[in-house]
Amino acid sequence: MFENNNIYMGLSEKGERVYMNLSQCNRHGLIAGASGTGKTITMKVMAESFSAAGVPVLLCDIKGDVSGLAEPGTDNEGMQKRIEKFGIKDSFSYRSYPTVFYDIYSKGGHPVRATVSDVGPSLLAQLMELSDVQTGVLMTVFRIADDKGLKIIDLKDLRAVLNYVSEHRTEYTTTYGNIATQSIGAITRAIIPLENEGGNDFFGEPALDIRDWIRCANDGRGIINILHCVDVIRSPRIYATFLLWMMAEMFEVLPEAGDGEKPKIVMFFDEAHILFKNTPKALVDSIEQTVKLIRSKGVGIYFVTQSPADIPNQVLAQLSNRVQHALRAYTPAEQKAVKAAAQSFRTNPDFKTEDAILELGTGHALTSFLDEDGSPQIVQKTAIICPESLMGPCSDSTRSRCISDSPVAGKYDNYVDNESAYEVLEKQNAAAAEAEALRKEKEALEAELEKMRKEQEKAAEAAQKKAEREAEKKKEADKKKADRRKAKIESQLISTGGSLLRRGILGILKGKK
């Protein structure tokens, strides 16, 4: 509950009010504890308080019950006793808070999308579980895409660019180095499980503008942005990628703000252990650096998980405002985690911290917040105050109303497939295919013309040979005719000559008589 410019978190064992200093809330925090110990209630109390202070909030709703912030709580005898206990009878009222719902899968809120280029090759490689060599090839592919003006918006763009680089890899060897086909193949195969986990829903446009989360309602309260994660938590790689991208995007987009009277936005990351499970050291270092520097942008990050041991030490060291609910210690590893959690608090001489962690009841926690000077307060056993909103999920009608009335209604709801690498390369491939078809058509035409030419030459040759044969035949016929005529003439001459000779001889003979 927000009062006196601070956040009233609950009562200590001595009945004193425990406050979290609003001006120190960008120093980040941790809410830890076993299942069922009250982490969600603590998170909701903080979210309500930040909203009342005019600070926008982002919450990850893993189980669906955080959505109750959109409806006022319900009265009962138990609540009346708690209200009386915390001394808030005059200021407490059951109320809803300005809420906008988001969902990567578009089921429980406005779609949340990011482009593949915005996520970048480093985070994408971690998401796809690529080796160092494959990560290097992916970075090269992104560089080639940038140099060629190919926008990688969604996964089909990434697949198209990978195919393009594979087909032209020999052309790029001199400029970009060797690009192994095996690595290209491995990266392409890694897209399939990413698609199966909902990557086609997350990667695309219109991409989320982080600044839409930094809004206040008309009454001045900060809007609580609830990311519906009931479905996406089953795809932990998508969930982790989204959260890591979001931190990086906040750091990139927001200007320097320094230490102000209150944060610009506070983000709660539930099931935070997913961010660090099997995460490469280089990426953990990047998260640590982002968490360390993002507070200067006015952003407070609160990790919510079962045990502080779920968070790497270098990140845990940045979490100054702490709420530790009860832990269970049935195994040596759990006992070690309890001891580590106890050692992270500034000691209170009134109790042993390690024992207190094991003895806390539901709704109670060990708390330690920064004072106005930025120094951690001593740890205190604290009964956490009750929320004003509904302790449970909101109704479907309330969710639908919040979605339709939200300030971003219609902005992200419809997927837009703008021209990007896939379309550009498809056009290039289509143009190349058309050019190839024209080339083949030209070659076929030329071959047909050549065939016709040869057939014409063959026909002309045959005609010439026929003409020659006919001429030869005619010549032969004429010769034979001439020979026959000559023979006839000769025969006639001989016949005539013979007749004359006979007559001459007869004449001579007659004269002698």
Coordinates of C-alpha atoms in Angstrom, one line a residue, residues 44-505:
K44 CA 0.6 -8.1 -6.1
V45 CA 0.9 -5.8 -3.0
M46 CA 4.1 -4.3 -4.6
A47 CA 2.4 -3.9 -8.0
E48 CA -0.6 -2.2 -6.4
S49 CA 1.6 0.2 -4.5
F50 CA 3.7 1.1 -7.5
S51 CA 0.6 1.7 -9.5
A52 CA -0.8 4.0 -6.8
A53 CA 2.5 5.9 -6.8
G54 CA 2.1 6.5 -10.5
V55 CA 4.7 3.9 -11.5
P56 CA 3.9 1.6 -14.4
V57 CA 4.4 -2.1 -13.8
L58 CA 5.0 -5.2 -15.8
L59 CA 4.0 -8.5 -14.2
C60 CA 4.5 -12.1 -15.6
D61 CA 1.3 -14.1 -14.8
I62 CA 2.5 -17.7 -14.6
K63 CA -0.6 -19.3 -13.0
G64 CA -3.3 -16.8 -14.2
D65 CA -4.1 -15.5 -10.7
V66 CA -2.2 -12.2 -11.0
S67 CA -5.0 -11.1 -13.4
G68 CA -7.1 -10.4 -10.3
L69 CA -5.5 -7.0 -10.2
A70 CA -8.1 -6.0 -12.8
E71 CA -11.0 -6.6 -10.3
P72 CA -11.7 -5.3 -6.8
G73 CA -11.2 -7.8 -3.9
T74 CA -14.1 -9.3 -2.0
D75 CA -14.8 -8.7 1.6
N76 CA -14.9 -11.5 4.2
E77 CA -14.3 -11.9 7.9
G78 CA -10.7 -12.9 7.4
M79 CA -10.0 -9.8 5.3
Q80 CA -11.6 -7.6 8.0
K81 CA -9.3 -9.0 10.6
R82 CA -6.2 -8.4 8.4
I83 CA -7.3 -4.9 7.7
E84 CA -7.7 -4.2 11.4
K85 CA -4.4 -5.9 12.1
F86 CA -2.4 -3.7 9.7
G87 CA -4.2 -0.5 10.8
I88 CA -5.4 0.5 7.4
K89 CA -9.2 0.6 8.0
D90 CA -9.4 4.2 7.0
S91 CA -7.3 4.0 3.9
F92 CA -8.0 0.5 2.6
S93 CA -10.7 -0.1 -0.1
Y94 CA -11.4 -2.9 -2.4
R95 CA -10.5 -1.7 -5.8
S96 CA -9.3 -2.7 -9.3
Y97 CA -6.2 -1.3 -10.9
P98 CA -5.7 -0.1 -14.5
T99 CA -4.6 -3.2 -16.3
V100 CA -3.5 -4.0 -19.8
F101 CA -3.1 -7.7 -20.8
Y102 CA -0.5 -9.1 -23.2
D103 CA 0.2 -12.6 -24.4
I104 CA 2.8 -13.9 -26.8
Y105 CA 0.3 -16.4 -28.1
S106 CA -2.5 -13.8 -28.3
K107 CA -4.9 -15.9 -26.2
G108 CA -5.0 -13.9 -23.0
G109 CA -4.1 -10.4 -24.2
H110 CA -2.7 -8.2 -26.9
P111 CA 0.0 -10.0 -29.0
V112 CA 3.6 -9.4 -28.0
R113 CA 6.1 -9.6 -30.9
A114 CA 9.7 -8.8 -31.6
T115 CA 11.6 -9.0 -34.8
V116 CA 14.4 -11.6 -35.2
S117 CA 16.8 -8.7 -35.9
D118 CA 15.8 -6.9 -32.7
V119 CA 16.5 -10.1 -30.7
G120 CA 19.8 -10.4 -32.4
P121 CA 22.2 -13.3 -33.2
S122 CA 23.7 -13.6 -29.6
L123 CA 20.4 -14.1 -27.8
L124 CA 18.9 -16.1 -30.7
A125 CA 21.9 -18.4 -30.7
Q126 CA 21.3 -19.1 -27.0
L127 CA 17.6 -19.7 -27.7
M128 CA 18.5 -22.2 -30.4
E129 CA 21.2 -23.8 -28.3
L130 CA 23.9 -23.3 -31.0
S131 CA 27.6 -24.2 -30.5
D132 CA 30.2 -21.5 -30.5
V133 CA 31.1 -22.2 -34.2
Q134 CA 27.4 -22.1 -35.2
T135 CA 26.9 -18.9 -33.3
G136 CA 29.8 -17.4 -35.2
V137 CA 28.2 -18.4 -38.5
L138 CA 24.8 -17.0 -37.4
M139 CA 26.5 -13.7 -36.6
T140 CA 28.1 -13.7 -40.1
V141 CA 24.7 -14.4 -41.6
F142 CA 23.2 -11.4 -39.8
R143 CA 26.1 -9.3 -41.0
I144 CA 25.6 -10.4 -44.6
A145 CA 21.8 -9.7 -44.3
D146 CA 22.6 -6.1 -43.0
D147 CA 25.1 -5.5 -45.8
K148 CA 22.6 -6.7 -48.4
G149 CA 19.7 -4.7 -46.9
L150 CA 17.7 -7.9 -46.1
K151 CA 15.4 -7.3 -43.1
I152 CA 15.1 -10.4 -40.9
I153 CA 11.7 -9.9 -39.3
D154 CA 10.4 -13.4 -38.7
L155 CA 11.6 -17.0 -38.9
K156 CA 10.8 -17.5 -42.6
D157 CA 13.1 -14.5 -43.2
L158 CA 15.8 -16.2 -41.2
R159 CA 15.3 -19.4 -43.1
A160 CA 15.4 -17.6 -46.5
V161 CA 18.6 -15.7 -45.6
L162 CA 20.3 -19.0 -44.4
N163 CA 19.4 -20.6 -47.8
Y164 CA 20.7 -17.6 -49.7
V165 CA 24.0 -17.5 -47.8
S166 CA 24.4 -21.3 -48.3
E167 CA 23.9 -21.0 -52.0
H168 CA 26.3 -18.0 -52.3
R169 CA 28.8 -18.9 -49.6
T170 CA 31.8 -19.2 -52.0
E171 CA 31.2 -15.6 -53.0
Y172 CA 31.5 -14.4 -49.4
T173 CA 34.5 -16.4 -48.2
T174 CA 37.0 -13.7 -48.9
T175 CA 35.0 -10.9 -47.2
Y176 CA 33.4 -12.8 -44.3
G177 CA 35.4 -15.9 -43.9
N178 CA 34.6 -19.5 -44.3
I179 CA 30.9 -20.4 -43.9
A180 CA 30.5 -24.2 -43.3
T181 CA 27.5 -25.8 -44.9
Q182 CA 27.3 -28.1 -41.8
S183 CA 26.8 -25.1 -39.6
I184 CA 24.2 -23.6 -41.9
G185 CA 22.3 -26.9 -41.8
A186 CA 22.5 -27.1 -38.0
I187 CA 21.1 -23.6 -37.7
T188 CA 18.3 -24.3 -40.1
R189 CA 17.4 -27.5 -38.2
A190 CA 17.3 -25.5 -35.0
I191 CA 14.6 -23.3 -36.3
I192 CA 12.1 -26.3 -36.3
P193 CA 11.9 -26.7 -32.5
L194 CA 11.7 -22.9 -32.2
E195 CA 8.7 -22.9 -34.5
N196 CA 7.1 -25.8 -32.6
E197 CA 7.4 -23.8 -29.3
G198 CA 5.6 -20.8 -30.8
G199 CA 8.4 -18.8 -32.4
N200 CA 6.1 -17.9 -35.3
D201 CA 3.8 -16.2 -32.8
F202 CA 6.6 -14.2 -31.1
F203 CA 8.7 -13.2 -34.1
G204 CA 7.0 -10.7 -36.4
E205 CA 5.4 -7.3 -36.7
P206 CA 4.1 -5.1 -35.5
A207 CA 6.9 -5.3 -32.9
L208 CA 6.2 -4.2 -29.4
D209 CA 7.2 -0.7 -28.5
I210 CA 8.5 -0.9 -25.0
R211 CA 7.4 2.7 -24.4
D212 CA 3.7 1.6 -24.5
W213 CA 4.3 -0.1 -21.2
I214 CA 5.4 3.2 -19.6
R215 CA 2.0 4.7 -19.3
C216 CA -0.3 6.1 -16.6
A217 CA -4.1 6.0 -16.5
N218 CA -6.2 9.1 -16.5
D219 CA -6.4 9.1 -12.7
G220 CA -2.6 9.2 -12.5
R221 CA -2.1 5.6 -11.4
G222 CA 0.5 3.6 -13.2
I223 CA -0.8 1.0 -15.7
I224 CA -0.1 -2.6 -14.7
N225 CA 0.9 -4.5 -17.8
I226 CA 0.2 -8.2 -17.2
L227 CA 2.0 -10.7 -19.5
H228 CA -0.2 -13.8 -19.6
C229 CA 2.3 -16.6 -19.4
V230 CA 0.2 -19.6 -18.6
D231 CA 0.8 -21.1 -22.0
V232 CA 4.2 -19.7 -22.8
I233 CA 5.8 -21.0 -19.6
R234 CA 5.5 -24.4 -21.2
S235 CA 8.0 -23.2 -23.8
P236 CA 10.7 -21.9 -21.4
R237 CA 13.1 -20.9 -24.2
I238 CA 10.5 -18.5 -25.7
Y239 CA 9.8 -17.1 -22.2
A240 CA 13.4 -16.6 -21.3
T241 CA 14.2 -15.1 -24.7
F242 CA 11.3 -12.6 -24.3
L243 CA 12.4 -11.5 -20.8
L244 CA 16.1 -11.2 -21.8
W245 CA 15.1 -9.2 -24.9
M246 CA 12.8 -7.0 -22.9
M247 CA 15.6 -6.0 -20.5
A248 CA 18.0 -5.3 -23.4
E249 CA 15.3 -3.3 -25.2
M250 CA 14.5 -1.2 -22.1
F251 CA 18.2 -0.4 -21.7
E252 CA 18.5 0.5 -25.4
V253 CA 15.3 2.7 -25.6
L254 CA 15.2 4.6 -22.4
P255 CA 17.3 7.7 -21.7
E256 CA 19.5 8.1 -18.7
A257 CA 17.4 9.1 -15.7
G258 CA 19.7 8.7 -12.6
D259 CA 18.2 8.3 -9.2
G260 CA 14.8 10.0 -9.1
E261 CA 11.9 10.1 -6.7
K262 CA 10.5 7.0 -8.1
P263 CA 11.2 4.5 -10.9
K264 CA 9.9 4.9 -14.5
I265 CA 8.8 1.3 -14.5
V266 CA 9.1 -1.8 -12.3
M267 CA 9.2 -5.3 -13.8
F268 CA 8.5 -8.5 -12.0
F269 CA 10.0 -11.7 -13.6
D270 CA 8.3 -14.8 -12.2
E271 CA 10.0 -18.2 -12.4
A272 CA 13.3 -16.3 -12.8
H273 CA 15.4 -19.4 -12.6
I274 CA 14.4 -20.1 -16.3
L275 CA 16.5 -17.1 -17.3
F276 CA 19.6 -18.7 -15.9
K277 CA 19.1 -22.4 -16.4
N278 CA 21.8 -23.8 -18.8
T279 CA 22.6 -20.2 -19.7
P280 CA 26.2 -19.6 -21.1
K281 CA 28.5 -17.6 -18.9
A282 CA 28.8 -14.9 -21.5
L283 CA 25.0 -14.4 -21.5
V284 CA 24.9 -14.4 -17.7
D285 CA 27.6 -11.7 -17.7
S286 CA 25.4 -9.7 -20.2
I287 CA 22.4 -10.0 -17.9
E288 CA 24.5 -8.9 -14.9
Q289 CA 25.7 -5.9 -16.8
T290 CA 22.2 -5.0 -18.0
V291 CA 20.7 -5.3 -14.5
K292 CA 23.6 -3.2 -13.1
L293 CA 23.2 -0.4 -15.6
I294 CA 19.5 -0.3 -16.3
R295 CA 18.7 1.2 -12.9
S296 CA 20.3 4.4 -14.2
K297 CA 17.4 4.4 -16.8
G298 CA 14.9 4.4 -13.9
V299 CA 14.0 0.7 -14.3
G300 CA 13.5 -1.6 -11.3
I301 CA 13.8 -5.3 -11.9
Y302 CA 12.4 -7.8 -9.4
F303 CA 13.1 -11.5 -9.8
V304 CA 10.6 -13.9 -8.3
T305 CA 11.8 -17.5 -7.7
Q306 CA 11.8 -20.3 -5.1
S307 CA 15.3 -19.9 -3.9
P308 CA 18.0 -17.2 -4.1
A309 CA 20.3 -20.0 -5.2
D310 CA 18.4 -20.0 -8.5
I311 CA 20.0 -16.6 -9.3
P312 CA 23.7 -16.4 -10.2
N313 CA 25.7 -14.6 -7.5
Q314 CA 26.8 -11.8 -9.7
V315 CA 23.2 -11.0 -10.5
L316 CA 22.0 -11.7 -7.0
A317 CA 24.4 -9.0 -5.7
Q318 CA 22.5 -6.4 -7.6
L319 CA 19.2 -7.2 -5.9
S320 CA 19.0 -4.9 -2.9
N321 CA 15.3 -5.0 -1.8
R322 CA 14.6 -8.5 -0.6
V323 CA 11.5 -10.4 0.5
Q324 CA 12.3 -14.0 1.6
H325 CA 9.3 -16.3 2.3
A326 CA 9.7 -19.7 3.9
L327 CA 12.0 -22.3 2.4
R328 CA 12.0 -26.0 2.9
A329 CA 15.2 -27.9 3.7
Y330 CA 14.7 -31.6 3.3
T331 CA 18.0 -32.3 1.4
P332 CA 21.6 -31.2 1.9
A333 CA 21.3 -29.0 -1.2
E334 CA 18.2 -27.3 0.2
Q335 CA 19.8 -26.8 3.6
K336 CA 22.8 -25.1 1.9
A337 CA 20.4 -22.8 0.0
V338 CA 18.7 -21.8 3.3
K339 CA 22.1 -21.0 4.8
A340 CA 23.1 -18.9 1.7
A341 CA 19.8 -17.1 1.8
A342 CA 20.2 -16.3 5.5
Q343 CA 23.8 -15.0 5.0
S344 CA 22.5 -12.5 2.3
F345 CA 20.6 -10.5 5.0
R346 CA 22.0 -8.0 7.4
T347 CA 21.7 -9.7 10.8
N348 CA 19.0 -9.0 13.3
P349 CA 20.1 -9.7 16.9
D350 CA 16.6 -10.7 17.9
F351 CA 16.5 -14.0 15.9
K352 CA 18.6 -16.4 14.0
T353 CA 17.9 -15.7 10.3
E354 CA 18.5 -19.3 9.1
D355 CA 16.0 -20.7 11.6
A356 CA 13.4 -18.0 10.8
I357 CA 13.4 -18.9 7.1
L358 CA 12.4 -22.4 8.0
E359 CA 9.7 -21.3 10.5
L360 CA 7.9 -18.6 8.5
G361 CA 4.2 -19.1 7.9
T362 CA 2.2 -18.3 4.8
G363 CA 1.9 -14.6 4.2
H364 CA 5.0 -13.9 6.4
A365 CA 8.5 -13.1 5.1
L366 CA 11.9 -11.9 6.1
T367 CA 12.3 -8.4 4.6
S368 CA 15.2 -6.1 4.1
F369 CA 14.9 -2.9 2.1
L370 CA 17.2 0.0 1.4
D371 CA 16.8 3.1 3.5
E372 CA 16.9 6.6 2.1
D373 CA 20.7 6.6 2.0
G374 CA 20.8 3.4 0.0
S375 CA 22.0 1.2 3.0
P376 CA 20.3 -2.2 3.6
Q377 CA 18.2 -2.3 6.7
I378 CA 18.5 -5.2 9.2
V379 CA 16.3 -8.2 8.4
Q380 CA 12.9 -8.2 9.9
K381 CA 10.1 -10.8 10.3
T382 CA 7.2 -9.2 8.5
A383 CA 3.6 -10.0 8.1
I384 CA 2.8 -8.9 4.5
I385 CA -0.1 -6.6 4.0
C386 CA -3.2 -7.7 2.1
P387 CA -3.9 -6.6 -1.5
E388 CA -6.9 -4.5 -2.4
S389 CA -7.6 -6.3 -5.6
L390 CA -9.0 -9.7 -6.1
M391 CA -7.0 -12.6 -4.7
G392 CA -7.4 -14.9 -7.7
P393 CA -7.9 -14.7 -11.4
C394 CA -10.3 -12.2 -12.9
S395 CA -13.3 -13.2 -15.0
D396 CA -13.2 -13.6 -18.8
S397 CA -15.5 -10.7 -19.2
T398 CA -13.2 -8.4 -17.2
R399 CA -10.2 -9.5 -19.3
S400 CA -12.1 -8.9 -22.5
R401 CA -13.1 -5.5 -21.4
C402 CA -9.6 -4.6 -20.4
I403 CA -8.3 -5.7 -23.8
S404 CA -11.0 -3.8 -25.8
D405 CA -10.6 -0.6 -23.7
S406 CA -6.8 -0.6 -23.4
P407 CA -4.7 2.3 -24.8
V408 CA -3.1 0.0 -27.3
A409 CA -6.3 -1.6 -28.6
G410 CA -5.9 -2.4 -32.3
K411 CA -2.2 -1.5 -32.4
Y412 CA -0.8 -5.0 -32.1
D413 CA -3.8 -7.2 -32.6
N414 CA -3.4 -7.9 -36.3
Y415 CA -0.2 -9.5 -37.7
V416 CA 1.4 -7.6 -40.5
D417 CA 3.7 -9.3 -43.0
N418 CA 5.7 -6.5 -44.4
E419 CA 8.2 -6.9 -47.2
S420 CA 11.4 -8.3 -45.7
A421 CA 14.2 -10.8 -46.5
Y422 CA 11.8 -13.6 -47.5
E423 CA 9.8 -11.5 -50.0
V424 CA 12.9 -9.8 -51.4
L425 CA 14.7 -13.1 -51.9
E426 CA 11.5 -14.6 -53.3
K427 CA 11.3 -11.8 -55.9
Q428 CA 15.0 -12.2 -56.7
N429 CA 14.5 -16.0 -57.0
A430 CA 11.4 -15.4 -59.2
A431 CA 13.3 -12.9 -61.3
A432 CA 16.3 -15.3 -61.6
A433 CA 13.9 -18.2 -62.4
E434 CA 12.2 -16.0 -65.0
A435 CA 15.6 -15.0 -66.5
E436 CA 16.6 -18.7 -66.5
A437 CA 13.3 -19.6 -68.2
L438 CA 13.9 -16.9 -70.8
R439 CA 17.4 -18.1 -71.3
K440 CA 16.3 -21.7 -71.8
E441 CA 13.5 -20.5 -74.0
K442 CA 16.0 -18.6 -76.1
E443 CA 18.3 -21.6 -76.3
A444 CA 15.4 -23.8 -77.3
L445 CA 14.4 -21.3 -80.0
E446 CA 17.9 -21.0 -81.2
A447 CA 18.1 -24.8 -81.2
E448 CA 14.9 -25.0 -83.2
L449 CA 16.1 -22.4 -85.7
E450 CA 19.3 -24.3 -86.0
K451 CA 17.4 -27.5 -86.6
M452 CA 15.3 -25.7 -89.2
R453 CA 18.4 -24.3 -90.9
K454 CA 20.0 -27.7 -91.0
E455 CA 16.7 -29.2 -92.3
Q456 CA 16.6 -26.5 -94.9
E457 CA 20.2 -27.1 -95.9
K458 CA 19.5 -30.8 -96.0
A459 CA 16.4 -30.3 -98.1
A460 CA 18.3 -27.9 -100.4
E461 CA 21.0 -30.4 -100.7
A462 CA 18.6 -33.2 -101.4
A463 CA 16.8 -31.0 -103.9
Q464 CA 20.1 -30.2 -105.6
K465 CA 21.1 -33.8 -105.7
K466 CA 17.6 -34.7 -107.1
A467 CA 18.0 -31.9 -109.7
E468 CA 21.4 -33.2 -110.5
R469 CA 20.1 -36.7 -110.8
E470 CA 17.3 -35.6 -113.0
A471 CA 19.6 -33.5 -115.1
E472 CA 21.9 -36.5 -115.4
K473 CA 18.9 -38.7 -116.3
K474 CA 17.8 -36.1 -118.9
K475 CA 21.3 -35.8 -120.2
E476 CA 21.5 -39.6 -120.4
A477 CA 18.1 -39.7 -122.1
D478 CA 19.0 -37.0 -124.5
K479 CA 22.2 -38.8 -125.3
K480 CA 20.3 -42.0 -125.9
K481 CA 17.8 -40.2 -128.1
A482 CA 20.6 -38.6 -130.0
D483 CA 22.3 -41.9 -130.3
R484 CA 19.1 -43.4 -131.6
R485 CA 18.6 -40.6 -134.1
K486 CA 22.2 -40.9 -135.2
A487 CA 21.8 -44.6 -135.6
K488 CA 18.6 -44.1 -137.5
I489 CA 20.2 -41.5 -139.8
E490 CA 23.2 -43.8 -140.3
S491 CA 20.8 -46.6 -141.0
Q492 CA 18.9 -44.4 -143.4
L493 CA 22.2 -43.3 -145.1
I494 CA 23.3 -46.8 -145.4
S495 CA 20.0 -47.9 -146.7
T496 CA 19.9 -44.9 -149.2
G497 CA 23.5 -45.5 -150.1
G498 CA 22.8 -49.1 -150.7
S499 CA 19.9 -48.4 -152.9
L500 CA 21.9 -45.9 -155.0
L501 CA 24.7 -48.4 -155.2
R502 CA 22.4 -51.1 -156.4
R503 CA 20.7 -48.8 -158.9
G504 CA 24.1 -47.7 -160.1
I505 CA 25.4 -51.2 -160.5

